[in-house]
mmCIF file of N, CA and C and ligand atoms in Angstrom:
data_model
loop_
_atom_site.group_PDB
_atom_site.id
_atom_site.type_symbol
_atom_site.label_atom_id
_atom_site.label_comp_id
_atom_site.label_asym_id
_atom_site.label_seq_id
_atom_site.Cartn_x
_atom_site.Cartn_y
_atom_site.Cartn_z
ATOM 1 N N UNK A 1 -10.086 -16.996 15.342
ATOM 2 C CA UNK A 1 -10.253 -16.659 16.599
ATOM 3 C C UNK A 1 -8.811 -16.011 17.220
ATOM 4 N N UNK A 2 -9.067 -15.004 17.833
ATOM 5 C CA UNK A 2 -7.873 -14.583 18.312
ATOM 6 C C UNK A 2 -7.493 -14.563 19.807
ATOM 7 N N UNK A 3 -6.865 -15.397 20.612
ATOM 8 C CA UNK A 3 -6.495 -15.321 21.713
ATOM 9 C C UNK A 3 -5.222 -14.207 22.238
ATOM 10 N N UNK A 4 -5.560 -13.837 23.422
ATOM 11 C CA UNK A 4 -3.990 -13.294 23.964
ATOM 12 C C UNK A 4 -3.933 -13.716 25.095
ATOM 13 N N UNK A 5 -2.316 -13.582 25.744
ATOM 14 C CA UNK A 5 -2.293 -14.174 26.960
ATOM 15 C C UNK A 5 -1.291 -13.097 27.390
ATOM 16 N N UNK A 6 -1.928 -12.466 28.298
ATOM 17 C CA UNK A 6 -1.034 -11.219 29.151
ATOM 18 C C UNK A 6 -0.055 -11.657 30.107
ATOM 19 N N UNK A 7 0.837 -11.592 29.404
ATOM 20 C CA UNK A 7 2.111 -12.202 30.298
ATOM 21 C C UNK A 7 2.682 -10.591 31.072
ATOM 22 N N UNK A 8 2.034 -9.479 31.070
ATOM 23 C CA UNK A 8 2.550 -8.620 31.423
ATOM 24 C C UNK A 8 1.676 -7.738 32.166
ATOM 25 N N UNK A 9 1.788 -7.034 33.214
ATOM 26 C CA UNK A 9 0.971 -6.323 34.087
ATOM 27 C C UNK A 9 0.934 -4.775 33.814
ATOM 28 N N UNK A 10 -0.051 -3.971 34.053
ATOM 29 C CA UNK A 10 0.113 -2.435 33.590
ATOM 30 C C UNK A 10 1.072 -1.809 34.195
ATOM 31 N N UNK A 11 1.773 -2.638 35.636
ATOM 32 C CA UNK A 11 2.768 -1.649 35.902
ATOM 33 C C UNK A 11 4.145 -1.798 34.987
ATOM 34 N N UNK A 12 4.306 -3.169 34.731
ATOM 35 C CA UNK A 12 5.219 -3.331 33.475
ATOM 36 C C UNK A 12 5.206 -2.563 32.415
ATOM 37 N N UNK A 13 3.849 -2.404 32.209
ATOM 38 C CA UNK A 13 3.693 -1.567 30.578
ATOM 39 C C UNK A 13 4.208 -0.198 31.098
ATOM 40 N N UNK A 14 3.816 0.465 32.580
ATOM 41 C CA UNK A 14 4.266 1.671 32.416
ATOM 42 C C UNK A 14 5.645 1.733 32.524
ATOM 43 N N UNK A 15 6.220 1.082 33.465
ATOM 44 C CA UNK A 15 7.390 1.275 33.104
ATOM 45 C C UNK A 15 8.167 0.903 32.152
ATOM 46 N N UNK A 16 7.860 -0.047 31.171
ATOM 47 C CA UNK A 16 8.284 0.004 29.411
ATOM 48 C C UNK A 16 7.994 1.237 28.614
ATOM 49 N N UNK A 17 6.962 1.937 28.603
ATOM 50 C CA UNK A 17 6.446 3.036 28.326
ATOM 51 C C UNK A 17 7.543 4.194 28.414
ATOM 52 N N UNK A 18 7.475 4.105 29.820
ATOM 53 C CA UNK A 18 8.236 5.541 30.227
ATOM 54 C C UNK A 18 9.793 5.293 30.101
ATOM 55 N N UNK A 19 10.201 4.066 29.974
ATOM 56 C CA UNK A 19 11.662 3.637 29.480
ATOM 57 C C UNK A 19 11.976 3.759 28.097
ATOM 58 N N UNK A 20 10.844 3.485 27.506
ATOM 59 C CA UNK A 20 11.055 3.753 25.917
ATOM 60 C C UNK A 20 10.999 5.589 25.663
ATOM 61 N N UNK A 21 10.349 5.925 25.972
ATOM 62 C CA UNK A 21 10.076 7.297 26.377
ATOM 63 C C UNK A 21 11.416 8.241 26.141
ATOM 64 N N UNK A 22 12.293 7.755 27.483
ATOM 65 C CA UNK A 22 13.452 8.285 27.624
ATOM 66 C C UNK A 22 14.736 7.805 26.291
ATOM 67 N N UNK A 23 14.540 6.433 26.160
ATOM 68 C CA UNK A 23 15.280 5.971 25.069
ATOM 69 C C UNK A 23 14.813 6.694 23.582
ATOM 70 N N UNK A 24 13.894 7.517 23.553
ATOM 71 C CA UNK A 24 13.319 7.810 22.282
ATOM 72 C C UNK A 24 14.023 9.322 22.385
ATOM 73 N N UNK A 25 14.088 10.052 23.555
ATOM 74 C CA UNK A 25 14.244 11.411 23.335
ATOM 75 C C UNK A 25 15.964 10.980 23.535
ATOM 76 N N UNK A 26 16.538 10.213 24.003
ATOM 77 C CA UNK A 26 18.027 9.954 23.726
ATOM 78 C C UNK A 26 18.549 9.860 22.590
ATOM 79 N N UNK A 27 17.990 8.650 21.842
ATOM 80 C CA UNK A 27 18.489 8.162 20.260
ATOM 81 C C UNK A 27 17.450 8.711 19.214
ATOM 82 N N UNK A 28 16.633 9.206 19.405
ATOM 83 C CA UNK A 28 15.720 10.054 18.426
ATOM 84 C C UNK A 28 14.854 9.072 17.865
ATOM 85 N N UNK A 29 14.392 8.349 18.457
ATOM 86 C CA UNK A 29 12.992 7.460 18.036
ATOM 87 C C UNK A 29 13.362 6.601 16.921
ATOM 88 N N UNK A 30 14.136 6.287 15.872
ATOM 89 C CA UNK A 30 14.433 5.520 14.609
ATOM 90 C C UNK A 30 13.401 5.486 13.712
ATOM 91 N N UNK A 31 12.833 4.562 13.406
ATOM 92 C CA UNK A 31 11.687 4.452 12.420
ATOM 93 C C UNK A 31 10.603 5.731 12.798
ATOM 94 N N UNK A 32 10.311 5.669 14.362
ATOM 95 C CA UNK A 32 9.144 6.699 14.345
ATOM 96 C C UNK A 32 9.616 7.906 14.911
ATOM 97 N N UNK A 33 10.939 8.112 14.619
ATOM 98 C CA UNK A 33 11.715 9.775 14.713
ATOM 99 C C UNK A 33 11.111 10.925 14.385
ATOM 100 N N UNK A 34 11.332 11.943 15.026
ATOM 101 C CA UNK A 34 10.745 13.654 14.554
ATOM 102 C C UNK A 34 9.546 13.878 15.073
ATOM 103 N N UNK A 35 9.267 13.299 16.478
ATOM 104 C CA UNK A 35 8.513 13.828 17.157
ATOM 105 C C UNK A 35 8.693 14.018 18.855
ATOM 106 N N UNK A 36 9.866 14.191 18.639
ATOM 107 C CA UNK A 36 10.515 14.853 19.899
ATOM 108 C C UNK A 36 9.836 15.799 20.965
ATOM 109 N N UNK A 37 9.228 16.433 20.285
ATOM 110 C CA UNK A 37 8.829 17.477 20.849
ATOM 111 C C UNK A 37 7.075 16.943 21.831
ATOM 112 N N UNK A 38 6.403 16.301 20.590
ATOM 113 C CA UNK A 38 5.253 15.497 21.454
ATOM 114 C C UNK A 38 5.811 14.796 22.263
ATOM 115 N N UNK A 39 6.808 13.797 22.205
ATOM 116 C CA UNK A 39 7.072 12.881 23.027
ATOM 117 C C UNK A 39 7.594 13.546 24.610
ATOM 118 N N UNK A 40 8.528 14.591 24.283
ATOM 119 C CA UNK A 40 9.168 15.248 25.749
ATOM 120 C C UNK A 40 7.562 15.866 26.239
ATOM 121 N N UNK A 41 7.180 16.772 25.253
ATOM 122 C CA UNK A 41 6.319 17.663 26.052
ATOM 123 C C UNK A 41 4.708 17.015 26.665
ATOM 124 N N UNK A 42 4.350 15.797 25.953
ATOM 125 C CA UNK A 42 3.012 14.992 26.517
ATOM 126 C C UNK A 42 3.494 13.899 26.960
ATOM 127 N N UNK A 43 4.411 13.341 27.079
ATOM 128 C CA UNK A 43 4.748 11.970 27.659
ATOM 129 C C UNK A 43 4.166 10.809 26.926
ATOM 130 N N UNK A 44 3.868 10.913 25.610
ATOM 131 C CA UNK A 44 3.567 9.947 24.871
ATOM 132 C C UNK A 44 4.573 9.082 24.184
ATOM 133 N N UNK A 45 4.656 8.040 23.414
ATOM 134 C CA UNK A 45 5.215 7.212 22.296
ATOM 135 C C UNK A 45 4.680 6.654 21.678
ATOM 136 N N UNK A 46 5.037 7.274 20.125
ATOM 137 C CA UNK A 46 4.681 6.435 19.264
ATOM 138 C C UNK A 46 4.785 4.894 18.924
ATOM 139 N N UNK A 47 3.888 4.243 18.903
ATOM 140 C CA UNK A 47 3.986 2.953 19.030
ATOM 141 C C UNK A 47 3.615 2.036 17.571
ATOM 142 N N UNK A 48 2.682 2.472 16.553
ATOM 143 C CA UNK A 48 2.170 2.097 15.219
ATOM 144 C C UNK A 48 1.382 2.982 14.549
ATOM 145 N N UNK A 49 1.173 2.661 13.487
ATOM 146 C CA UNK A 49 0.835 3.494 12.427
ATOM 147 C C UNK A 49 -0.397 2.866 11.147
ATOM 148 N N UNK A 50 -1.252 3.318 11.015
ATOM 149 C CA UNK A 50 -2.261 2.592 9.762
ATOM 150 C C UNK A 50 -2.651 4.112 9.181
ATOM 151 N N UNK A 51 -2.176 3.653 7.785
ATOM 152 C CA UNK A 51 -2.227 4.733 6.645
ATOM 153 C C UNK A 51 -2.081 5.868 6.854
ATOM 154 N N UNK A 52 -2.727 7.010 7.133
ATOM 155 C CA UNK A 52 -1.959 8.292 7.911
ATOM 156 C C UNK A 52 -2.172 8.960 8.913
ATOM 157 N N UNK A 53 -2.343 7.585 10.025
ATOM 158 C CA UNK A 53 -2.276 7.974 11.567
ATOM 159 C C UNK A 53 -1.221 7.511 12.285
ATOM 160 N N UNK A 54 -0.810 8.187 12.771
ATOM 161 C CA UNK A 54 0.313 7.515 13.689
ATOM 162 C C UNK A 54 -0.338 7.786 15.207
ATOM 163 N N UNK A 55 0.022 6.232 15.724
ATOM 164 C CA UNK A 55 -0.770 6.610 17.140
ATOM 165 C C UNK A 55 0.155 6.217 18.227
ATOM 166 N N UNK A 56 -0.121 6.868 19.416
ATOM 167 C CA UNK A 56 1.077 7.022 20.505
ATOM 168 C C UNK A 56 0.144 6.650 21.764
ATOM 169 N N UNK A 57 0.863 5.997 22.945
ATOM 170 C CA UNK A 57 0.296 5.774 24.085
ATOM 171 C C UNK A 57 1.192 6.842 25.034
ATOM 172 N N UNK A 58 0.350 6.778 26.153
ATOM 173 C CA UNK A 58 1.400 6.829 27.563
ATOM 174 C C UNK A 58 1.306 6.342 28.489
ATOM 175 N N UNK A 59 1.871 6.406 29.507
ATOM 176 C CA UNK A 59 2.282 5.529 30.367
ATOM 177 C C UNK A 59 0.901 4.665 30.842
ATOM 178 N N UNK A 60 -0.346 5.524 30.837
ATOM 179 C CA UNK A 60 -1.463 5.064 31.629
ATOM 180 C C UNK A 60 -2.366 3.903 30.501
ATOM 181 N N UNK A 61 -1.406 4.267 29.571
ATOM 182 C CA UNK A 61 -2.462 3.239 28.507
ATOM 183 C C UNK A 61 -3.020 3.891 27.871
ATOM 184 N N UNK A 62 -3.375 5.301 27.967
ATOM 185 C CA UNK A 62 -4.099 6.237 27.046
ATOM 186 C C UNK A 62 -3.737 6.032 25.536
ATOM 187 N N UNK A 63 -4.771 6.538 24.696
ATOM 188 C CA UNK A 63 -3.923 5.992 23.117
ATOM 189 C C UNK A 63 -4.491 7.889 22.604
ATOM 190 N N UNK A 64 -3.707 7.834 21.775
ATOM 191 C CA UNK A 64 -3.779 9.231 21.175
ATOM 192 C C UNK A 64 -3.358 8.911 19.557
ATOM 193 N N UNK A 65 -4.006 9.925 18.739
ATOM 194 C CA UNK A 65 -3.854 9.588 17.210
ATOM 195 C C UNK A 65 -3.225 10.971 16.810
ATOM 196 N N UNK A 66 -2.434 11.010 16.062
ATOM 197 C CA UNK A 66 -2.059 12.165 14.961
ATOM 198 C C UNK A 66 -2.316 12.186 13.651
ATOM 199 N N UNK A 67 -2.968 12.647 13.035
ATOM 200 C CA UNK A 67 -3.074 12.649 11.718
ATOM 201 C C UNK A 67 -2.386 13.377 10.772
ATOM 202 N N UNK A 68 -1.759 13.052 9.619
ATOM 203 C CA UNK A 68 -1.225 13.788 8.471
ATOM 204 C C UNK A 68 -1.816 14.955 8.390
ATOM 205 N N UNK A 69 -1.311 16.158 7.852
ATOM 206 C CA UNK A 69 0.341 16.108 7.811
ATOM 207 C C UNK A 69 0.632 15.934 9.350
ATOM 208 N N UNK A 70 2.179 15.784 9.381
ATOM 209 C CA UNK A 70 3.024 15.466 10.430
ATOM 210 C C UNK A 70 3.841 17.010 10.865
ATOM 211 N N UNK A 71 3.862 18.024 10.164
ATOM 212 C CA UNK A 71 4.241 18.896 10.080
ATOM 213 C C UNK A 71 4.295 19.907 11.150
ATOM 214 N N UNK A 72 2.448 19.845 11.523
ATOM 215 C CA UNK A 72 2.700 20.789 12.790
ATOM 216 C C UNK A 72 1.596 19.737 13.649
ATOM 217 N N UNK A 73 2.144 18.802 14.068
ATOM 218 C CA UNK A 73 1.340 17.775 14.618
ATOM 219 C C UNK A 73 0.696 17.720 15.824
ATOM 220 N N UNK A 74 -0.951 17.115 15.826
ATOM 221 C CA UNK A 74 -1.471 17.744 16.844
ATOM 222 C C UNK A 74 -2.114 15.979 17.554
ATOM 223 N N UNK A 75 -1.990 15.968 18.854
ATOM 224 C CA UNK A 75 -2.913 14.775 19.462
ATOM 225 C C UNK A 75 -3.965 14.893 19.654
ATOM 226 N N UNK A 76 -4.544 13.616 19.171
ATOM 227 C CA UNK A 76 -6.185 13.818 19.824
ATOM 228 C C UNK A 76 -6.363 12.392 20.562
ATOM 229 N N UNK A 77 -6.825 12.337 21.713
ATOM 230 C CA UNK A 77 -7.208 11.418 22.444
ATOM 231 C C UNK A 77 -8.119 10.792 21.425
ATOM 232 N N UNK A 78 -7.870 9.321 21.634
ATOM 233 C CA UNK A 78 -9.175 8.313 21.030
ATOM 234 C C UNK A 78 -9.447 7.461 22.106
ATOM 235 N N UNK A 79 -10.929 7.505 22.568
ATOM 236 C CA UNK A 79 -11.303 6.488 23.465
ATOM 237 C C UNK A 79 -12.186 5.241 22.972
ATOM 238 N N UNK A 80 -12.204 5.310 21.896
ATOM 239 C CA UNK A 80 -12.867 4.258 21.202
ATOM 240 C C UNK A 80 -12.216 2.835 21.316
ATOM 241 N N UNK A 81 -13.109 2.120 21.665
ATOM 242 C CA UNK A 81 -12.565 0.804 22.409
ATOM 243 C C UNK A 81 -11.991 0.009 20.980
ATOM 244 N N UNK A 82 -12.158 -0.201 19.920
ATOM 245 C CA UNK A 82 -11.840 -0.674 18.714
ATOM 246 C C UNK A 82 -10.564 -0.245 18.562
ATOM 247 N N UNK A 83 -10.787 1.151 18.864
ATOM 248 C CA UNK A 83 -9.111 1.833 18.341
ATOM 249 C C UNK A 83 -8.294 1.454 19.511
ATOM 250 N N UNK A 84 -8.519 1.551 20.613
ATOM 251 C CA UNK A 84 -7.360 1.283 21.644
ATOM 252 C C UNK A 84 -7.054 -0.336 21.489
ATOM 253 N N UNK A 85 -7.809 -1.054 21.463
ATOM 254 C CA UNK A 85 -7.410 -2.430 21.377
ATOM 255 C C UNK A 85 -6.705 -2.744 19.862
ATOM 256 N N UNK A 86 -6.790 -2.385 19.142
ATOM 257 C CA UNK A 86 -6.442 -2.041 17.942
ATOM 258 C C UNK A 86 -4.645 -1.518 18.114
ATOM 259 N N UNK A 87 -4.529 -0.328 18.310
ATOM 260 C CA UNK A 87 -3.246 -0.086 18.887
ATOM 261 C C UNK A 87 -2.279 -1.128 20.201
ATOM 262 N N UNK A 88 -2.934 -1.352 20.742
ATOM 263 C CA UNK A 88 -2.273 -2.155 21.876
ATOM 264 C C UNK A 88 -1.751 -3.954 21.199
ATOM 265 N N UNK A 89 -2.820 -4.267 20.547
ATOM 266 C CA UNK A 89 -2.124 -5.406 19.417
ATOM 267 C C UNK A 89 -1.348 -5.068 18.617
ATOM 268 N N UNK A 90 -1.181 -3.793 17.870
ATOM 269 C CA UNK A 90 -0.167 -3.604 16.803
ATOM 270 C C UNK A 90 0.906 -2.983 17.634
ATOM 271 N N UNK A 91 0.909 -2.264 18.432
ATOM 272 C CA UNK A 91 2.060 -1.532 19.038
ATOM 273 C C UNK A 91 2.632 -2.650 19.860
ATOM 274 N N UNK A 92 2.205 -3.980 20.068
ATOM 275 C CA UNK A 92 3.175 -5.011 20.585
ATOM 276 C C UNK A 92 4.348 -4.997 20.155
ATOM 277 N N UNK A 93 4.362 -4.606 18.479
ATOM 278 C CA UNK A 93 5.764 -4.722 18.043
ATOM 279 C C UNK A 93 6.761 -3.896 18.633
ATOM 280 N N UNK A 94 6.537 -2.740 18.759
ATOM 281 C CA UNK A 94 7.566 -1.757 19.533
ATOM 282 C C UNK A 94 7.533 -2.118 20.960
ATOM 283 N N UNK A 95 6.372 -2.118 21.825
ATOM 284 C CA UNK A 95 6.161 -2.302 23.279
ATOM 285 C C UNK A 95 5.532 -3.541 23.544
ATOM 286 N N UNK A 96 6.016 -4.688 23.690
ATOM 287 C CA UNK A 96 5.193 -5.876 24.149
ATOM 288 C C UNK A 96 4.766 -5.973 25.140
ATOM 289 N N UNK A 97 5.010 -5.126 26.202
ATOM 290 C CA UNK A 97 3.968 -4.578 27.287
ATOM 291 C C UNK A 97 2.650 -4.228 27.484
ATOM 292 N N UNK A 98 2.239 -3.838 25.795
ATOM 293 C CA UNK A 98 1.227 -3.125 25.771
ATOM 294 C C UNK A 98 0.135 -4.281 25.901
ATOM 295 N N UNK A 99 0.475 -5.340 25.925
ATOM 296 C CA UNK A 99 -0.777 -6.434 25.970
ATOM 297 C C UNK A 99 -1.288 -6.285 27.430
ATOM 298 N N UNK A 100 -0.782 -6.095 28.377
ATOM 299 C CA UNK A 100 -1.345 -5.885 29.757
ATOM 300 C C UNK A 100 -2.476 -5.002 29.597
ATOM 301 N N UNK A 101 -2.510 -4.176 28.323
ATOM 302 C CA UNK A 101 -4.034 -3.062 28.561
ATOM 303 C C UNK A 101 -4.933 -3.863 27.637
ATOM 304 N N UNK A 102 -4.978 -4.977 26.989
ATOM 305 C CA UNK A 102 -6.030 -5.693 26.845
ATOM 306 C C UNK A 102 -6.717 -6.613 27.774
ATOM 307 N N UNK A 103 -8.037 -6.353 27.855
ATOM 308 C CA UNK A 103 -8.552 -7.186 28.997
ATOM 309 C C UNK A 103 -8.719 -8.646 28.528
ATOM 310 N N UNK A 104 -8.595 -9.726 29.582
ATOM 311 C CA UNK A 104 -8.827 -10.927 29.070
ATOM 312 C C UNK A 104 -9.843 -11.399 28.719
ATOM 313 N N UNK A 105 -10.102 -11.927 27.857
ATOM 314 C CA UNK A 105 -11.556 -12.436 27.242
ATOM 315 C C UNK A 105 -12.056 -13.258 28.300
ATOM 316 N N UNK A 106 -13.278 -12.925 28.693
ATOM 317 C CA UNK A 106 -14.058 -13.849 29.696
ATOM 318 C C UNK A 106 -14.984 -14.461 28.747
ATOM 319 N N UNK A 107 -15.416 -15.778 29.616
ATOM 320 C CA UNK A 107 -16.724 -16.470 29.000
ATOM 321 C C UNK A 107 -17.502 -15.891 28.076
ATOM 322 N N UNK A 108 -18.136 -14.604 28.575
ATOM 323 C CA UNK A 108 -19.390 -14.057 28.339
ATOM 324 C C UNK A 108 -19.068 -13.117 27.438
ATOM 325 N N UNK A 109 -18.076 -13.083 27.090
ATOM 326 C CA UNK A 109 -17.552 -12.281 25.314
ATOM 327 C C UNK A 109 -17.640 -12.983 24.385
ATOM 328 N N UNK A 110 -18.497 -12.614 23.458
ATOM 329 C CA UNK A 110 -18.974 -12.932 22.334
ATOM 330 C C UNK A 110 -18.152 -12.786 21.105
ATOM 331 N N UNK A 111 -17.849 -13.488 20.344
ATOM 332 C CA UNK A 111 -17.074 -13.319 18.818
ATOM 333 C C UNK A 111 -17.636 -12.129 18.293
ATOM 334 N N UNK A 112 -16.800 -11.086 17.701
ATOM 335 C CA UNK A 112 -17.191 -10.021 17.054
ATOM 336 C C UNK A 112 -18.437 -10.255 16.226
ATOM 337 N N UNK A 113 -19.818 -9.668 16.410
ATOM 338 C CA UNK A 113 -20.736 -9.610 15.385
ATOM 339 C C UNK A 113 -20.177 -9.363 14.066
ATOM 340 N N UNK A 114 -19.250 -8.323 13.797
ATOM 341 C CA UNK A 114 -18.731 -7.798 12.292
ATOM 342 C C UNK A 114 -17.940 -8.925 11.699
ATOM 343 N N UNK A 115 -16.948 -9.168 11.986
ATOM 344 C CA UNK A 115 -15.820 -10.066 11.437
ATOM 345 C C UNK A 115 -15.731 -11.337 11.746
ATOM 346 N N UNK A 116 -17.092 -12.103 12.891
ATOM 347 C CA UNK A 116 -17.450 -13.313 13.159
ATOM 348 C C UNK A 116 -16.234 -14.121 13.523
ATOM 349 N N UNK A 117 -15.412 -12.928 14.391
ATOM 350 C CA UNK A 117 -14.285 -13.581 15.024
ATOM 351 C C UNK A 117 -13.115 -13.899 14.282
ATOM 352 N N UNK A 118 -12.853 -13.308 13.285
ATOM 353 C CA UNK A 118 -11.592 -13.477 12.525
ATOM 354 C C UNK A 118 -10.366 -12.262 12.611
ATOM 355 N N UNK A 119 -11.529 -10.904 13.213
ATOM 356 C CA UNK A 119 -10.552 -9.717 13.424
ATOM 357 C C UNK A 119 -10.291 -9.226 11.968
ATOM 358 N N UNK A 120 -10.912 -9.800 11.032
ATOM 359 C CA UNK A 120 -10.521 -9.114 9.770
ATOM 360 C C UNK A 120 -11.675 -8.516 9.469
ATOM 361 N N UNK A 121 -11.327 -7.267 8.096
ATOM 362 C CA UNK A 121 -12.630 -6.398 7.851
ATOM 363 C C UNK A 121 -13.560 -7.840 6.558
ATOM 364 N N UNK A 122 -14.524 -8.000 6.990
ATOM 365 C CA UNK A 122 -15.313 -8.920 6.128
ATOM 366 C C UNK A 122 -16.655 -8.320 5.302
ATOM 367 N N UNK A 123 -16.875 -8.899 4.237
ATOM 368 C CA UNK A 123 -18.376 -8.423 4.159
ATOM 369 C C UNK A 123 -19.136 -9.850 3.488
ATOM 370 N N UNK A 124 -20.025 -9.700 4.102
ATOM 371 C CA UNK A 124 -20.992 -10.729 4.261
ATOM 372 C C UNK A 124 -20.713 -12.199 4.796
ATOM 373 N N UNK A 125 -19.727 -12.114 5.609
ATOM 374 C CA UNK A 125 -19.142 -12.845 6.540
ATOM 375 C C UNK A 125 -17.666 -13.381 5.787
ATOM 376 N N UNK A 126 -17.396 -12.775 5.040
ATOM 377 C CA UNK A 126 -15.824 -13.222 4.147
ATOM 378 C C UNK A 126 -15.360 -12.052 4.107
ATOM 379 N N UNK A 127 -14.044 -13.000 4.560
ATOM 380 C CA UNK A 127 -12.851 -11.540 4.720
ATOM 381 C C UNK A 127 -12.207 -11.741 3.006
ATOM 382 N N UNK A 128 -12.115 -10.386 3.036
ATOM 383 C CA UNK A 128 -11.734 -9.741 1.900
ATOM 384 C C UNK A 128 -10.477 -8.922 1.898
ATOM 385 N N UNK A 129 -9.732 -8.785 0.672
ATOM 386 C CA UNK A 129 -8.684 -8.028 0.732
ATOM 387 C C UNK A 129 -7.440 -8.720 1.362
ATOM 388 N N UNK A 130 -7.402 -10.237 1.280
ATOM 389 C CA UNK A 130 -6.878 -10.956 1.589
ATOM 390 C C UNK A 130 -6.240 -10.817 3.017
ATOM 391 N N UNK A 131 -7.158 -10.314 3.858
ATOM 392 C CA UNK A 131 -7.067 -10.236 5.385
ATOM 393 C C UNK A 131 -6.038 -9.281 5.887
ATOM 394 N N UNK A 132 -6.072 -8.500 4.635
ATOM 395 C CA UNK A 132 -4.857 -6.980 4.927
ATOM 396 C C UNK A 132 -5.878 -6.044 5.739
ATOM 397 N N UNK A 133 -6.697 -6.041 5.947
ATOM 398 C CA UNK A 133 -7.362 -5.176 6.537
ATOM 399 C C UNK A 133 -8.068 -5.367 8.112
ATOM 400 N N UNK A 134 -7.731 -4.843 8.990
ATOM 401 C CA UNK A 134 -8.593 -5.374 10.112
ATOM 402 C C UNK A 134 -10.108 -4.572 10.672
ATOM 403 N N UNK A 135 -10.461 -5.438 11.281
ATOM 404 C CA UNK A 135 -11.964 -5.474 11.743
ATOM 405 C C UNK A 135 -12.190 -3.933 12.499
ATOM 406 N N UNK A 136 -13.312 -2.856 11.954
ATOM 407 C CA UNK A 136 -13.566 -1.884 12.606
ATOM 408 C C UNK A 136 -13.898 -1.935 13.951
ATOM 409 N N UNK A 137 -14.866 -2.884 14.040
ATOM 410 C CA UNK A 137 -15.651 -3.113 15.315
ATOM 411 C C UNK A 137 -14.660 -3.749 16.574
ATOM 412 N N UNK A 138 -14.050 -4.367 16.218
ATOM 413 C CA UNK A 138 -13.364 -5.386 17.478
ATOM 414 C C UNK A 138 -11.772 -5.030 17.385
ATOM 415 N N UNK A 139 -11.159 -3.865 16.607
ATOM 416 C CA UNK A 139 -10.078 -3.533 16.606
ATOM 417 C C UNK A 139 -8.838 -4.419 16.525
ATOM 418 N N UNK A 140 -9.502 -5.652 15.819
ATOM 419 C CA UNK A 140 -8.947 -7.173 14.947
ATOM 420 C C UNK A 140 -8.519 -8.110 16.619
ATOM 421 N N UNK A 141 -9.111 -7.722 17.453
ATOM 422 C CA UNK A 141 -9.329 -8.812 18.459
ATOM 423 C C UNK A 141 -10.188 -10.160 18.178
ATOM 424 N N UNK A 142 -11.324 -9.355 17.411
ATOM 425 C CA UNK A 142 -11.877 -11.104 17.133
ATOM 426 C C UNK A 142 -12.789 -11.059 18.244
ATOM 427 N N UNK A 143 -13.157 -10.497 19.170
ATOM 428 C CA UNK A 143 -14.307 -10.731 20.174
ATOM 429 C C UNK A 143 -14.382 -9.176 20.704
ATOM 430 N N UNK A 144 -15.419 -9.382 21.102
ATOM 431 C CA UNK A 144 -15.862 -7.793 22.042
ATOM 432 C C UNK A 144 -16.270 -8.104 23.324
ATOM 433 N N UNK A 145 -16.616 -7.030 23.985
ATOM 434 C CA UNK A 145 -17.298 -6.938 25.350
ATOM 435 C C UNK A 145 -18.517 -7.658 25.576
ATOM 436 N N UNK A 146 -19.405 -7.191 24.485
ATOM 437 C CA UNK A 146 -20.904 -7.164 24.966
ATOM 438 C C UNK A 146 -21.693 -7.233 23.495
HETATM 439 ZN ZN1 ZN B 1 -14.239 -7.953 14.388
#
């Protein structure tokens, strides 16, 4: 079971993302550097990656993906709930305020039926691959909206 506590608001998240976009453009972005044109022109911030996909967020919490190759990067909006939750969870290493975009779990929200609340990829109810692969249904939250 994964619990999250939102210490941040969407307003602090918006401010944090805008500030980090300005910092990115000023200092080159560090580990996620090399995407200055996307960051500047589209107003997005790279926050995490998974295999060959780099994920970005904008100040409103909208999530975008950029698939390899990165030589001519193309941003693709992702509206999938599980993808957005995954990016908010894992992007917190870069932007802790992203937690504000994760809904508070309500009493009626069940454990994820696919991972049975573990947040990890499972087969037959057993976590496999040492838990290194996240659940595709809940984005590793461990619960779903319905
Ligand atoms: Zn799940």
